[in-house]
Coordinates of C-alpha atoms and ligand atoms in Angstrom, one line a residue:
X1 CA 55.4 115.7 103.2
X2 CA 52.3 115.0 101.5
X3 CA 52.0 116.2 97.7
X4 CA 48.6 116.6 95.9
X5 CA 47.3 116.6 92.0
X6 CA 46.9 119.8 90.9
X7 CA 43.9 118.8 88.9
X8 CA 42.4 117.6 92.2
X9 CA 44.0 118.5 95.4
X10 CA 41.7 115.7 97.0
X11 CA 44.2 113.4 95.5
X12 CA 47.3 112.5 97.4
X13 CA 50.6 111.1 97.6
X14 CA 53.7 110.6 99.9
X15 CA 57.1 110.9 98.3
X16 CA 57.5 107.6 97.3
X17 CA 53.9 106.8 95.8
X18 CA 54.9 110.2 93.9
X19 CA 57.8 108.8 92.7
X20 CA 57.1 105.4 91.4
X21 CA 54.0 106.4 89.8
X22 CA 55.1 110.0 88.0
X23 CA 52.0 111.9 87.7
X24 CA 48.4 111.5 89.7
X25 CA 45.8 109.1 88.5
X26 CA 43.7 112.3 87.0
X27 CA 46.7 113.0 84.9
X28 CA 47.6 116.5 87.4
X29 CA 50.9 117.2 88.5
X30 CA 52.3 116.2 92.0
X31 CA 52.7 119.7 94.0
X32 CA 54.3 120.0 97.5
X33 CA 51.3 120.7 100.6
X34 CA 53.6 123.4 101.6
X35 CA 56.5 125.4 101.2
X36 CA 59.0 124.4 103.5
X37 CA 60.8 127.5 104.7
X38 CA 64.9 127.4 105.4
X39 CA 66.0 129.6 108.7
X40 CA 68.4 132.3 107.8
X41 CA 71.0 130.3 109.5
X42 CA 70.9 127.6 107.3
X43 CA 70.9 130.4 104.3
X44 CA 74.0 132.3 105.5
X45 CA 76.0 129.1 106.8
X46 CA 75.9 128.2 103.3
X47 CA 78.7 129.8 102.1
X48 CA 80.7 126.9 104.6
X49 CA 78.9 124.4 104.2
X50 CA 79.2 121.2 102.0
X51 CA 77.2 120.4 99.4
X52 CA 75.8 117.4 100.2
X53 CA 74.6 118.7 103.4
X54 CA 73.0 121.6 101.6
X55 CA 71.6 119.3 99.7
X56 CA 70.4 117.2 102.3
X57 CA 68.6 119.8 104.2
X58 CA 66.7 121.0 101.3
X59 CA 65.4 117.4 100.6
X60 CA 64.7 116.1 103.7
X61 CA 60.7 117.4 104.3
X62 CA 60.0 116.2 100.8
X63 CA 61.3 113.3 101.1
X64 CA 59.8 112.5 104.5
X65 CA 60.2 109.3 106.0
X66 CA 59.9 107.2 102.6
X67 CA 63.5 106.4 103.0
X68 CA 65.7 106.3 106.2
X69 CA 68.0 109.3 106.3
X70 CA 71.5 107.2 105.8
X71 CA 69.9 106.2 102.2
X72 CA 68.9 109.7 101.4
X73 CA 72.9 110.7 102.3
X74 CA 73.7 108.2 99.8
X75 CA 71.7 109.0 97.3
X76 CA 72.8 112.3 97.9
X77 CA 76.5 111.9 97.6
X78 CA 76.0 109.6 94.0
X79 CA 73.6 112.8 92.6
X80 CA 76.3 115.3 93.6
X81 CA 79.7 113.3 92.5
X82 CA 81.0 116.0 90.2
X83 CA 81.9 119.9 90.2
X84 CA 79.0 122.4 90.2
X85 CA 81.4 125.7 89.3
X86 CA 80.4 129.2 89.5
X87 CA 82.3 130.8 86.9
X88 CA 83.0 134.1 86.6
X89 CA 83.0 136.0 83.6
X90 CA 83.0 139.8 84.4
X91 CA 82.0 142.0 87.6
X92 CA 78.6 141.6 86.6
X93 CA 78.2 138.0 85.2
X94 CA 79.0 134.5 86.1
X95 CA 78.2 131.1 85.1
X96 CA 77.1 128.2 86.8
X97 CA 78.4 125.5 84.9
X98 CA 76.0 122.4 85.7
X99 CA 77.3 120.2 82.6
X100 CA 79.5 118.6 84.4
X101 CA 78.0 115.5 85.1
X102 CA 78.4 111.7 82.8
X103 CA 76.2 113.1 80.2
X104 CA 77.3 117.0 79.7
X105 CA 73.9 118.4 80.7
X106 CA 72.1 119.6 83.9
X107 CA 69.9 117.0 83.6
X108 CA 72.2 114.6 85.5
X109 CA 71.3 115.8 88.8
X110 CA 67.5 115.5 89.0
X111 CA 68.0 112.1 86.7
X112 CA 70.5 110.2 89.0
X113 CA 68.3 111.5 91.9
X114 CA 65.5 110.1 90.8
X115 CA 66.9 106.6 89.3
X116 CA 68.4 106.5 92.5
X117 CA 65.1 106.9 94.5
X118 CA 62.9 104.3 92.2
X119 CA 65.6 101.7 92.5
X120 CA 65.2 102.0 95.8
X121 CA 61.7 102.2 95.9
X122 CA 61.3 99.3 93.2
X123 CA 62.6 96.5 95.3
X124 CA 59.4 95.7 96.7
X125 CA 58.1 95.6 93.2
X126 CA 60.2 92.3 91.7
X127 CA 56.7 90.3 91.0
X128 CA 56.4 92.1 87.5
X129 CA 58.3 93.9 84.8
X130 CA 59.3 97.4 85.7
X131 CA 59.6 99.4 82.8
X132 CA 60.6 103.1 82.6
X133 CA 59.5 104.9 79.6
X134 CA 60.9 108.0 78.5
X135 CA 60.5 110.2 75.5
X136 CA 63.4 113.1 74.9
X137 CA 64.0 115.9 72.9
X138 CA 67.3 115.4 73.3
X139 CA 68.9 115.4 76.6
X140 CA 66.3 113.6 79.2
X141 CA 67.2 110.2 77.4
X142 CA 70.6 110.4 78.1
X143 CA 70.7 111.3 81.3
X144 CA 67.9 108.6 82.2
X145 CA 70.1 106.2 80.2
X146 CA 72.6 106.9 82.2
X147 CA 71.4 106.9 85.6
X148 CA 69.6 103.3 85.3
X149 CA 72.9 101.9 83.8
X150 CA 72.3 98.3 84.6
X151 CA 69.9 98.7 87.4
X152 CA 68.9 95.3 88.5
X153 CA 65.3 94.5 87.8
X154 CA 64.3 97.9 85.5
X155 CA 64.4 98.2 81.6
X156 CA 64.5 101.5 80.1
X157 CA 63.2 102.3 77.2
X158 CA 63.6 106.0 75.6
X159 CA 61.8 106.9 72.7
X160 CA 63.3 110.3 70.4
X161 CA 63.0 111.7 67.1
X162 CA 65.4 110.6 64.2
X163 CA 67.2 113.0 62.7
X164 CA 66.9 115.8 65.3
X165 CA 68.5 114.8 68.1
X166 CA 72.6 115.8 67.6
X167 CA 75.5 113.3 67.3
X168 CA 76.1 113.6 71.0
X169 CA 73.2 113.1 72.3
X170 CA 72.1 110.1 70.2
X171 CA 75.2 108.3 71.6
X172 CA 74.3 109.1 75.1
X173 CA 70.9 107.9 74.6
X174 CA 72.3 104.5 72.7
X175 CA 74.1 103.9 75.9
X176 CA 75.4 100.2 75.6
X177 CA 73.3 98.8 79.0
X178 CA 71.9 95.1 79.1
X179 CA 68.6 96.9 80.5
X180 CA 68.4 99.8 78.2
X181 CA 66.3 100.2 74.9
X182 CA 67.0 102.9 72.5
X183 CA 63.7 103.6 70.4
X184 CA 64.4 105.9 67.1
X185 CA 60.6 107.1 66.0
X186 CA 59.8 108.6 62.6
X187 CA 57.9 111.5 63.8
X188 CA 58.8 114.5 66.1
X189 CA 59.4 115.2 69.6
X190 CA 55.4 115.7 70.5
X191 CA 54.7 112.4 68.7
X192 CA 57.1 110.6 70.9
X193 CA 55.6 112.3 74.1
X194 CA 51.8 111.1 72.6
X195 CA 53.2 107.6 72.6
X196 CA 54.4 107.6 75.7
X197 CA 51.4 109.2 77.3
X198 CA 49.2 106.9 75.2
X199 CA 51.2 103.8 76.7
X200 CA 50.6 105.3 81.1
X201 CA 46.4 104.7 79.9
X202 CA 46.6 101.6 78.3
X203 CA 44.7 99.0 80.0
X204 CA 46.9 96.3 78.6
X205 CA 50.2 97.7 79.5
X206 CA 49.1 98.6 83.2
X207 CA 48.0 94.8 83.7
X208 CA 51.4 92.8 81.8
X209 CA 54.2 95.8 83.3
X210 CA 54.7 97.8 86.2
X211 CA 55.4 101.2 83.9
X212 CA 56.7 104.5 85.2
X213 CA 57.5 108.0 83.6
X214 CA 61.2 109.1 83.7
X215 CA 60.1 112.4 82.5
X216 CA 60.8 116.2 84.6
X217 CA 57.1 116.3 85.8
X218 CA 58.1 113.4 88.4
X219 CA 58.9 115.0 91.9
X220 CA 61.7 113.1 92.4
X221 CA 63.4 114.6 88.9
X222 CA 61.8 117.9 89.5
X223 CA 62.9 119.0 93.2
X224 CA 66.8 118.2 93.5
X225 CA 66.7 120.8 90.4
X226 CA 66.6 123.2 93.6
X227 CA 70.0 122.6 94.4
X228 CA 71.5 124.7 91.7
X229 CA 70.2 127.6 93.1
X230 CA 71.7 127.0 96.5
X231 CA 74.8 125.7 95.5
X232 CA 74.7 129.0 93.4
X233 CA 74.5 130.7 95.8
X234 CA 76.9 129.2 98.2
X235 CA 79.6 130.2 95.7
X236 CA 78.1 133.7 95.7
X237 CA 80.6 136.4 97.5
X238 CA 78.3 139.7 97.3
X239 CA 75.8 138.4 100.0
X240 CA 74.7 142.4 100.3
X241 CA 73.6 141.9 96.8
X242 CA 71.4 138.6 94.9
X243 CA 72.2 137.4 92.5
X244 CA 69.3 137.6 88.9
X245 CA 69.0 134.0 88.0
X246 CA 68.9 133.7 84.2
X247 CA 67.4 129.9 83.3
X248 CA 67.1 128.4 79.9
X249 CA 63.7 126.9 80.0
X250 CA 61.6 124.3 77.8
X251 CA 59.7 122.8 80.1
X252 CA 59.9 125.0 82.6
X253 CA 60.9 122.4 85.2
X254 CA 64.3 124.3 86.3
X255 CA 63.2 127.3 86.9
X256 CA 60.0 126.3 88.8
X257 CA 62.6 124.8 90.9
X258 CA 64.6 127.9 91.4
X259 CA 61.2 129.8 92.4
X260 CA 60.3 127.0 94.7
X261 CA 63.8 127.4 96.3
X262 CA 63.3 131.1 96.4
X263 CA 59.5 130.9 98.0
X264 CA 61.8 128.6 100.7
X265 CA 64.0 131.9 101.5
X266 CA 67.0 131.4 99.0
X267 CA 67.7 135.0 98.3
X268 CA 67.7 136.0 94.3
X269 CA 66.6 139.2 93.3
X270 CA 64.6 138.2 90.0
X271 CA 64.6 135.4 88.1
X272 CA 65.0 135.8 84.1
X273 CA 63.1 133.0 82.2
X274 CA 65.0 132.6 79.0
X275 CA 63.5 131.1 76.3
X276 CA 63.7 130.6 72.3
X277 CA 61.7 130.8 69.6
X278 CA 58.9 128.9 71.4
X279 CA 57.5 131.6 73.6
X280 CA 54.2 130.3 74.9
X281 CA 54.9 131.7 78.4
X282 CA 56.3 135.0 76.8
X283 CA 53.1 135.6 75.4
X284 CA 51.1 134.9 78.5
X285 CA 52.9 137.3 80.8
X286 CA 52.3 140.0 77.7
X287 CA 49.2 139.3 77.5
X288 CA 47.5 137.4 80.2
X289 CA 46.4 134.6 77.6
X290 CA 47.9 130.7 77.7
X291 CA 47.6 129.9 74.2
X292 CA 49.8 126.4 74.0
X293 CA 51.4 125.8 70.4
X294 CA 53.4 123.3 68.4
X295 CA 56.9 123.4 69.0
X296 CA 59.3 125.0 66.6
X297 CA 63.0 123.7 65.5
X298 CA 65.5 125.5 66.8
X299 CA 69.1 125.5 67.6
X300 CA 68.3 125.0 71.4
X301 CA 66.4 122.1 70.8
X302 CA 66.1 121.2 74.1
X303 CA 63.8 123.8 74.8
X304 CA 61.6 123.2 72.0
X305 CA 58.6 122.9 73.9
X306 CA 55.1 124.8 72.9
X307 CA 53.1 123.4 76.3
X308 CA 55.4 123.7 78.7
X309 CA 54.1 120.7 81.3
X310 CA 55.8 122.6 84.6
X311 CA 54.2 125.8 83.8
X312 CA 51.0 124.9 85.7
X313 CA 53.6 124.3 88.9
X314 CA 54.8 128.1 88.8
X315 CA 51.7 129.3 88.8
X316 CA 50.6 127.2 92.0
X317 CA 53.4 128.4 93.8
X318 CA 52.4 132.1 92.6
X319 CA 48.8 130.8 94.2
X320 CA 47.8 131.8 90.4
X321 CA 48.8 135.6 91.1
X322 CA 49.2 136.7 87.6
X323 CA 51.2 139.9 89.0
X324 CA 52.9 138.3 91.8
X325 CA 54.6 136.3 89.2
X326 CA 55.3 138.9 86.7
X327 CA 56.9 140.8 90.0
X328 CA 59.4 138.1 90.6
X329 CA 60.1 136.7 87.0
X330 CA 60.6 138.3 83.5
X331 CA 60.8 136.4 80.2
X332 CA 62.7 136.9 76.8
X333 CA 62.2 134.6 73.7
X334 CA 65.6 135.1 72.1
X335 CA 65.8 134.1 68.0
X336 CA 68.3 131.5 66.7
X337 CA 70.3 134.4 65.2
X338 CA 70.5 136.5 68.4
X339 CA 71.7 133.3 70.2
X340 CA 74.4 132.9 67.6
X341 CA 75.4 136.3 67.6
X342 CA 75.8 135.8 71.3
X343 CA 77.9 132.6 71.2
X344 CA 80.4 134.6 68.9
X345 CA 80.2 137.5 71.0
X346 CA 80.9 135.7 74.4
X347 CA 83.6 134.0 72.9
X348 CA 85.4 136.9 71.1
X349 CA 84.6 138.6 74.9
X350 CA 85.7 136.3 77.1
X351 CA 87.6 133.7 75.1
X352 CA 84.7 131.2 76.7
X353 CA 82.2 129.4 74.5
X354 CA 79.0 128.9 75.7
X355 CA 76.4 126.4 73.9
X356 CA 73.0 127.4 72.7
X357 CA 71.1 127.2 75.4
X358 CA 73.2 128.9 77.9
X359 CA 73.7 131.7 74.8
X360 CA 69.4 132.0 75.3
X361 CA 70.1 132.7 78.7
X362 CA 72.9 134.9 78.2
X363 CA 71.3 137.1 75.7
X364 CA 68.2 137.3 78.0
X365 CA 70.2 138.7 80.8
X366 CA 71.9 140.9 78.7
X367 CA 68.1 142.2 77.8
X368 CA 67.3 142.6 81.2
X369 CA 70.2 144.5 82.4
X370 CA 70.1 147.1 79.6
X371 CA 66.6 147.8 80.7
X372 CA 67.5 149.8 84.0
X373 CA 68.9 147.1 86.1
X374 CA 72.4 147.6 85.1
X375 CA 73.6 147.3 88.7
X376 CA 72.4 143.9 88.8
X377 CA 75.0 141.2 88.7
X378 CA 73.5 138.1 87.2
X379 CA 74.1 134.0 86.6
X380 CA 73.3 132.4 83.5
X381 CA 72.8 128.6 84.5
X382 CA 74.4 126.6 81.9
X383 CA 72.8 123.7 81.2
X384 CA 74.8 121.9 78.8
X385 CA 78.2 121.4 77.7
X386 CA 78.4 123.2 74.3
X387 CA 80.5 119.8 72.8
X388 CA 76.9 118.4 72.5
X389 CA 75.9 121.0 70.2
X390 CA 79.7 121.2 68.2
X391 CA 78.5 121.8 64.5
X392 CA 76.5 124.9 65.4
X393 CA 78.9 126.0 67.2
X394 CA 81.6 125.5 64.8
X395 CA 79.6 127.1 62.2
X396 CA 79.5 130.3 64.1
X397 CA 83.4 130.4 65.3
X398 CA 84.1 129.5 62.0
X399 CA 86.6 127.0 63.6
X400 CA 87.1 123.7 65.4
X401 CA 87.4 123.4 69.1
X402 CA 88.7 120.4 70.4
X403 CA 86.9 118.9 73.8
X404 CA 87.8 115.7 75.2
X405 CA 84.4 114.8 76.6
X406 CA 83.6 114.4 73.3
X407 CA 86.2 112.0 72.5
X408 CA 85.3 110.3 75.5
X409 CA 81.6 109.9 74.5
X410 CA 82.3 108.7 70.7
X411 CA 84.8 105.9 71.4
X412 CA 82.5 104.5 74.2
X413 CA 80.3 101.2 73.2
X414 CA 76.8 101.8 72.1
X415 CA 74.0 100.2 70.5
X416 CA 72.2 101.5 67.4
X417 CA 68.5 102.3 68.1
X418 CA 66.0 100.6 66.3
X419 CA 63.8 102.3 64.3
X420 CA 59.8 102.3 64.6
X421 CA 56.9 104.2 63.1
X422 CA 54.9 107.0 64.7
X423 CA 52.5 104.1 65.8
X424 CA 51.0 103.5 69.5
X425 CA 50.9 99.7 68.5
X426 CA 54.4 98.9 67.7
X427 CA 55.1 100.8 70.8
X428 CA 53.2 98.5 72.9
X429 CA 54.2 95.1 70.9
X430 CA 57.7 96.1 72.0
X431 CA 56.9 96.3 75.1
X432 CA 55.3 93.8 76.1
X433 CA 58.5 91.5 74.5
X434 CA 61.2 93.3 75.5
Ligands
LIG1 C1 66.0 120.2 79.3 C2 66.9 121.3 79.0 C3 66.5 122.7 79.2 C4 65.2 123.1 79.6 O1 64.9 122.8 81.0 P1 63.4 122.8 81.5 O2 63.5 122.3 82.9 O3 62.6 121.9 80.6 O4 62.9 124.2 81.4 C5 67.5 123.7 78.9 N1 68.7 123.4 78.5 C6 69.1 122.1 78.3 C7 70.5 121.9 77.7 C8 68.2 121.0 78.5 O5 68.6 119.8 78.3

């Protein structure tokens, strides 16, 4: 499988050039040269078939031959190592649970998958310093932490925001790796992300390291995101009926992944795009206008995102059919006080307790089906475990709740982060000692 810029389609890569180097030289987005499309065999012998091979047949044309096919298994089986649960909460409403991974969030899958690939791919690259850079809003850096844990030969270095990433999260990002180098910047999310980018043009850096992006535009973070929807499904009894999809989205990565699944022949009847108080993509499908804006605080901070980067991916695989798209997907911006509302009403409901972003997606589908499609039977993907977001949760129960993955994360070893200014330079300083 070849995969082109979408600035420039004349620009190509394979799988593996895609992977090591993040995005295209022109700055566009990697995008597949086709759809591959599954046989209904494959679809319906879901239901019995493992997960890895799922998994293994969905990735296999993208991946191409840039790795032989026993490596791919491998990687495959490490990506996959925990439960992906469908949950159900009523007739009409399950939840896949994808938190289950070393660091709580659904981030783990496309993360390990693609640590996993540029190990691989980075052995031929020992002759300089291989560095992978990283800025988070919370959840990315933790998972990228985690999945280069002591990877011979790579540093990591993950920039976030002090003060707004929560107590969690920071200690998952601070993980306590020989190789890994916890950056706490005074400035927001967006400045983070301008450092980083700032850092993929700079002459310097790109002579003294070998530097790659472990951020969700790279293919390799961006397609195993697919697998939820399949795995979904697999665990999906009413096969007369497809399931609605609801995603939390920031970035819009996830859910671009879902489509591209779908476009492959994965049946879902709609997909809900859930999102908070940033609503850039909201707006457009109201209005037909992409007006990008600054990203707001909320109490999903993950999806605090005013430009989402994957939205320009959707709308390739839409071939920019504004109505095609607005067919297939609808979008809700859900306030911070509708999300709480719906975390205390889930939990009074179901005794279950759902973290903010999966209460986004909740809420949305909630929407959705009160607007005449209340013989739909929806999922709410749930992207994180709600002990990484335990005050705001607590302050809406009005109790505690006790979860041992958080014990588990607090009495492991960490490093503190060390603390720089909203400045390109000490960026680069650092990294060209570290
Ligand atoms: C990253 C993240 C999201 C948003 O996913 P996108 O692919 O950026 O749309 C949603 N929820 C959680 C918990 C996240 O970490």
């Amino acid at each position: 499988m070849e995969f082109y810029s979408l600035n420039s389609p004349a620009i190509k890569a394979d799988f593996k050039q895609a992977c090591i180097q993040g995005q295209a030289s022109d700055k566009g987005l990697f995008f597949p040269s086709f759809i591959p499309k599954w046989t209904k065999e494959f679809v319906t012998g879901m239901h019995s078939s493992s997960k890895e091979a799922i998994a293994l047949e969905i990735m296999k044309p993208f991946v191409g031959n840039t790795m032989p096919i026993a490596k791919l298994e491998e990687i495959i089986a490490h990506t996959l190592a925990f439960d992906i649960p469908l949950h159900q909460l009523d007739a009409s409403t399950s939840i896949l649970e994808l938190f289950h991974g070393p660091t709580l969030a659904f981030k783990d899958v496309g993360a390990r998958f693609m640590s996993s690939c540029l190990g691989y791919f980075l052995e031929d690259e020992k002759d300089k310093k291989v560095i992978v850079l990283a800025a988070t809003s919370g959840d990315t850096g933790g998972a990228v932490a985690n999945g280069f844990y002591e990877t011979p030969g790579v540093k990591v270095v993950v920039l976030y925001p002090k003060g707004k990433v929560s107590k969690v999260q920071e200690r998952q990002i601070c993980v306590n790796g020989s190789n890994i180098f916890p950056l706490e910047v005074d400035g927001n999310f967006d400045d983070c992300q301008q450092m980083v980018k700032t850092a993929f043009v700079d002459k310097e850096l790109q002579e003294a390291l070998f530097l790659t992006s472990a951020n969700s535009i790279n293919v390799a973070r961006w397609l195993p995101q697919q697998l939820y929807y399949a795995l979904a499904y697999k665990q999906w009894n009413d096969v007369s009926n497809p399931p609605v999809i609801a995603v939390p989205s920031g970035n819009f990565g996830n859910i671009c992944a879902g489509l591209l699944a779908w476009s492959s022949g994965l049946p879902v009847k709609h997909f809900i795009a859930a999102t908070n108080e940033n609503k850039v993509v909201v707006d457009y499908l109201n209005t037909h206008q992409y007006q990008p804006k600054q990203g707001v605080a909320t109490i999903s901070n993950a999806m605090d995102v005013g430009d989402p980067s994957n939205f320009v991916r959707v709308m390739a695989l839409f071939e920019e059919q504004f109505q095609a798209l607005k067919q297939q997907v609808t979008t809700y911006s859900i306030s911070d006080e509708e999300t709480k509302k719906t975390i205390a009403k889930v939990h009074a409901s179901f005794d279950y307790i759902m973290d903010p972003h999966t209460a986004v997606a909740y809420a949305a589908l909630d929407q959705y089906k009160r607007t005449n499609h209340s013989n739909d039977a929806g999922i709410v993907l749930s992207t994180a475990h709600p002990v990484k977001f335990k005050p705001t949760i607590e302050s809406v129960l009005g109790k505690g709740f006790l979860a041992k993955e958080e014990a588990n994360i607090l009495q492991q070893p960490y490093k503190p982060a060390m603390n720089i200014h909203n400045n390109f330079d000490d960026l680069k300083q650092f990294l060209l000692t570290i």
